[in-house]
PDB file of C-alpha atoms in Angstrom:
ATOM      1  CA  MET M   1      -0.203   0.004   0.122  1.00 84.00           C
ATOM      2  CA  ASP M   2       1.419   3.523  -0.806  1.00 92.00           C
ATOM      3  CA  ASN M   3       1.773   6.240   1.308  1.00 95.00           C
ATOM      4  CA  ASP M   4      -1.098   8.396  -0.254  1.00 95.00           C
ATOM      5  CA  ASP M   5      -3.718   5.372   0.169  1.00 94.00           C
ATOM      6  CA  ILE M   6      -2.811   4.957   4.155  1.00 95.00           C
ATOM      7  CA  ARG M   7      -3.374   8.494   4.208  1.00 96.00           C
ATOM      8  CA  ASP M   8      -6.546   8.138   2.507  1.00 94.00           C
ATOM      9  CA  LEU M   9      -7.222   5.129   4.864  1.00 94.00           C
ATOM     10  CA  PHE M  10      -7.212   7.398   7.914  1.00 96.00           C
ATOM     11  CA  SER M  11      -8.145  10.647   7.232  1.00 95.00           C
ATOM     12  CA  ALA M  12     -10.305  10.861   9.678  1.00 95.00           C
ATOM     13  CA  LEU M  13      -8.051  11.032  12.292  1.00 95.00           C
ATOM     14  CA  GLY M  14      -6.310  14.068  10.791  1.00 95.00           C
ATOM     15  CA  PRO M  15      -2.843  14.054  10.007  1.00 96.00           C
ATOM     16  CA  ILE M  16      -0.669  11.753   9.782  1.00 97.00           C
ATOM     17  CA  ALA M  17       3.056  10.485   9.381  1.00 97.00           C
ATOM     18  CA  ILE M  18       4.369   7.466   7.955  1.00 97.00           C
ATOM     19  CA  LYS M  19       8.090   6.475   8.923  1.00 96.00           C
ATOM     20  CA  ARG M  20       9.722   2.941   8.164  1.00 94.00           C
ATOM     21  CA  LEU M  21       9.572   0.412  10.775  1.00 88.00           C
ATOM     22  CA  PHE M  22      10.357  -3.101  10.920  1.00 78.00           C
ATOM     23  CA  GLY M  23      11.130  -3.179   7.204  1.00 86.00           C
ATOM     24  CA  GLY M  24       7.422  -2.083   7.369  1.00 92.00           C
ATOM     25  CA  LYS M  25       6.009   1.198   7.921  1.00 97.00           C
ATOM     26  CA  GLY M  26       4.782   2.862  11.178  1.00 97.00           C
ATOM     27  CA  ILE M  27       1.600   4.903  11.043  1.00 98.00           C
ATOM     28  CA  TYR M  28       1.203   7.963  13.380  1.00 97.00           C
ATOM     29  CA  HIS M  29      -0.919  10.312  14.973  1.00 97.00           C
ATOM     30  CA  ASP M  30       0.101  13.148  16.830  1.00 96.00           C
ATOM     31  CA  GLY M  31       3.463  11.665  17.640  1.00 95.00           C
ATOM     32  CA  LEU M  32       1.372   8.109  18.711  1.00 97.00           C
ATOM     33  CA  ILE M  33       1.906   4.611  16.696  1.00 96.00           C
ATOM     34  CA  VAL M  34      -1.747   3.491  15.651  1.00 98.00           C
ATOM     35  CA  ALA M  35      -0.799   1.191  12.847  1.00 98.00           C
ATOM     36  CA  ILE M  36       1.942  -0.553  10.862  1.00 97.00           C
ATOM     37  CA  GLU M  37       1.541  -2.094   7.383  1.00 95.00           C
ATOM     38  CA  TYR M  38       3.993  -4.976   7.467  1.00 91.00           C
ATOM     39  CA  ARG M  39       4.111  -7.141   4.378  1.00 89.00           C
ATOM     40  CA  ASP M  40       1.415  -5.141   2.403  1.00 89.00           C
ATOM     41  CA  GLU M  41      -0.819  -5.052   5.410  1.00 94.00           C
ATOM     42  CA  ILE M  42      -2.355  -3.022   7.287  1.00 96.00           C
ATOM     43  CA  LEU M  43      -2.796  -3.344  11.258  1.00 97.00           C
ATOM     44  CA  LEU M  44      -4.067  -1.326  13.927  1.00 98.00           C
ATOM     45  CA  LYS M  45      -2.683  -0.962  17.404  1.00 98.00           C
ATOM     46  CA  ALA M  46      -5.249  -2.497  20.347  1.00 98.00           C
ATOM     47  CA  ASP M  47      -4.754  -3.106  23.717  1.00 97.00           C
ATOM     48  CA  GLU M  48      -6.674  -5.102  26.603  1.00 96.00           C
ATOM     49  CA  ILE M  49      -9.545  -2.473  26.179  1.00 97.00           C
ATOM     50  CA  SER M  50      -9.596  -2.635  22.384  1.00 97.00           C
ATOM     51  CA  ALA M  51      -8.545  -5.952  21.716  1.00 97.00           C
ATOM     52  CA  PRO M  52     -12.054  -8.011  22.578  1.00 97.00           C
ATOM     53  CA  PHE M  53     -13.686  -5.583  19.736  1.00 97.00           C
ATOM     54  CA  PHE M  54     -11.352  -6.562  17.293  1.00 97.00           C
ATOM     55  CA  GLU M  55     -11.788 -10.436  17.878  1.00 97.00           C
ATOM     56  CA  ASP M  56     -15.192 -10.141  18.141  1.00 97.00           C
ATOM     57  CA  ALA M  57     -15.151  -8.750  14.651  1.00 96.00           C
ATOM     58  CA  GLY M  58     -12.920 -11.607  13.134  1.00 96.00           C
ATOM     59  CA  CYS M  59      -9.743  -9.508  13.205  1.00 97.00           C
ATOM     60  CA  GLU M  60      -6.612 -11.322  13.025  1.00 96.00           C
ATOM     61  CA  GLN M  61      -3.913 -10.380  16.062  1.00 97.00           C
ATOM     62  CA  TRP M  62      -0.067 -10.064  14.661  1.00 94.00           C
ATOM     63  CA  THR M  63       2.098 -13.042  16.225  1.00 91.00           C
ATOM     64  CA  TYR M  64       5.529 -14.188  15.151  1.00 86.00           C
ATOM     65  CA  THR M  65       8.174 -17.123  16.339  1.00 82.00           C
ATOM     66  CA  GLY M  66       9.924 -15.680  18.871  1.00 73.00           C
ATOM     67  CA  LYS M  67      13.788 -16.846  19.464  1.00 75.00           C
ATOM     68  CA  ASN M  68      13.271 -19.672  21.646  1.00 74.00           C
ATOM     69  CA  ARG M  69      10.840 -21.162  19.383  1.00 71.00           C
ATOM     70  CA  SER M  70       8.334 -22.703  21.361  1.00 75.00           C
ATOM     71  CA  LYS M  71       5.209 -20.381  21.292  1.00 81.00           C
ATOM     72  CA  PRO M  72       4.384 -17.600  18.795  1.00 86.00           C
ATOM     73  CA  VAL M  73       4.836 -13.662  20.244  1.00 87.00           C
ATOM     74  CA  ALA M  74       1.630 -11.649  20.299  1.00 91.00           C
ATOM     75  CA  MET M  75       1.669  -8.087  19.041  1.00 93.00           C
ATOM     76  CA  PRO M  76      -0.906  -5.300  20.006  1.00 96.00           C
ATOM     77  CA  TYR M  77      -1.436  -4.952  16.347  1.00 97.00           C
ATOM     78  CA  TRP M  78      -4.581  -6.575  15.115  1.00 98.00           C
ATOM     79  CA  SER M  79      -6.009  -6.774  11.253  1.00 98.00           C
ATOM     80  CA  ILE M  80      -8.661  -4.259   9.550  1.00 97.00           C
ATOM     81  CA  PRO M  81     -12.305  -5.622   9.569  1.00 95.00           C
ATOM     82  CA  GLY M  82     -13.068  -6.533   5.878  1.00 91.00           C
ATOM     83  CA  ASP M  83     -16.106  -4.018   6.025  1.00 93.00           C
ATOM     84  CA  ALA M  84     -13.587  -1.302   7.118  1.00 95.00           C
ATOM     85  CA  LEU M  85     -11.805  -1.181   4.087  1.00 90.00           C
ATOM     86  CA  ASP M  86     -14.537  -0.452   1.700  1.00 90.00           C
ATOM     87  CA  ASP M  87     -16.764   2.235   4.338  1.00 94.00           C
ATOM     88  CA  PRO M  88     -14.519   5.143   4.874  1.00 93.00           C
ATOM     89  CA  ASP M  89     -17.290   5.799   8.122  1.00 95.00           C
ATOM     90  CA  ILE M  90     -16.649   2.045   9.677  1.00 96.00           C
ATOM     91  CA  MET M  91     -12.434   2.415   9.175  1.00 96.00           C
ATOM     92  CA  ALA M  92     -12.756   5.983  11.119  1.00 97.00           C
ATOM     93  CA  GLU M  93     -14.017   4.349  14.236  1.00 97.00           C
ATOM     94  CA  TRP M  94     -11.833   1.521  13.963  1.00 98.00           C
ATOM     95  CA  ALA M  95      -9.263   4.225  13.647  1.00 97.00           C
ATOM     96  CA  ARG M  96     -10.315   6.211  16.793  1.00 97.00           C
ATOM     97  CA  ARG M  97      -9.838   2.881  18.492  1.00 97.00           C
ATOM     98  CA  ALA M  98      -6.615   2.602  17.367  1.00 98.00           C
ATOM     99  CA  TYR M  99      -5.527   5.969  18.548  1.00 98.00           C
ATOM    100  CA  GLU M 100      -7.386   5.646  21.566  1.00 97.00           C
ATOM    101  CA  ALA M 101      -5.164   2.191  22.878  1.00 98.00           C
ATOM    102  CA  ALA M 102      -2.136   4.171  21.682  1.00 97.00           C
ATOM    103  CA  LEU M 103      -3.031   7.148  24.155  1.00 97.00           C
ATOM    104  CA  ARG M 104      -3.715   4.917  26.719  1.00 96.00           C
ATOM    105  CA  SER M 105      -0.615   2.880  26.336  1.00 93.00           C
ATOM    106  CA  ARG M 106       1.761   6.061  26.838  1.00 84.00           C
ATOM    107  CA  LYS M 107       0.520   6.310  30.158  1.00 56.00           C
TER     108      LYS M 107
END
């Protein structure tokens, strides 16, 4: 996904910054990371409050195999619900959830 597409996707939040991160891109609003783009997929930030919403919507949590390879390591990023990619109003709701999780995580 190119940077213009990412800006369009997050337009409801207002201005965003896009920076290289983890071989992908970090997506920031008001200096806080709200999402990442990794391997052509946008993953939204979540926390213990918002993760249940993502899970209920059928989203996938980003995991990777850790150094000891005994179990996957879960990251606080989740896939975007399919209907949000086609509806700016729904995407705005999910982007706000990601921003709210970012605000809570800095405390």
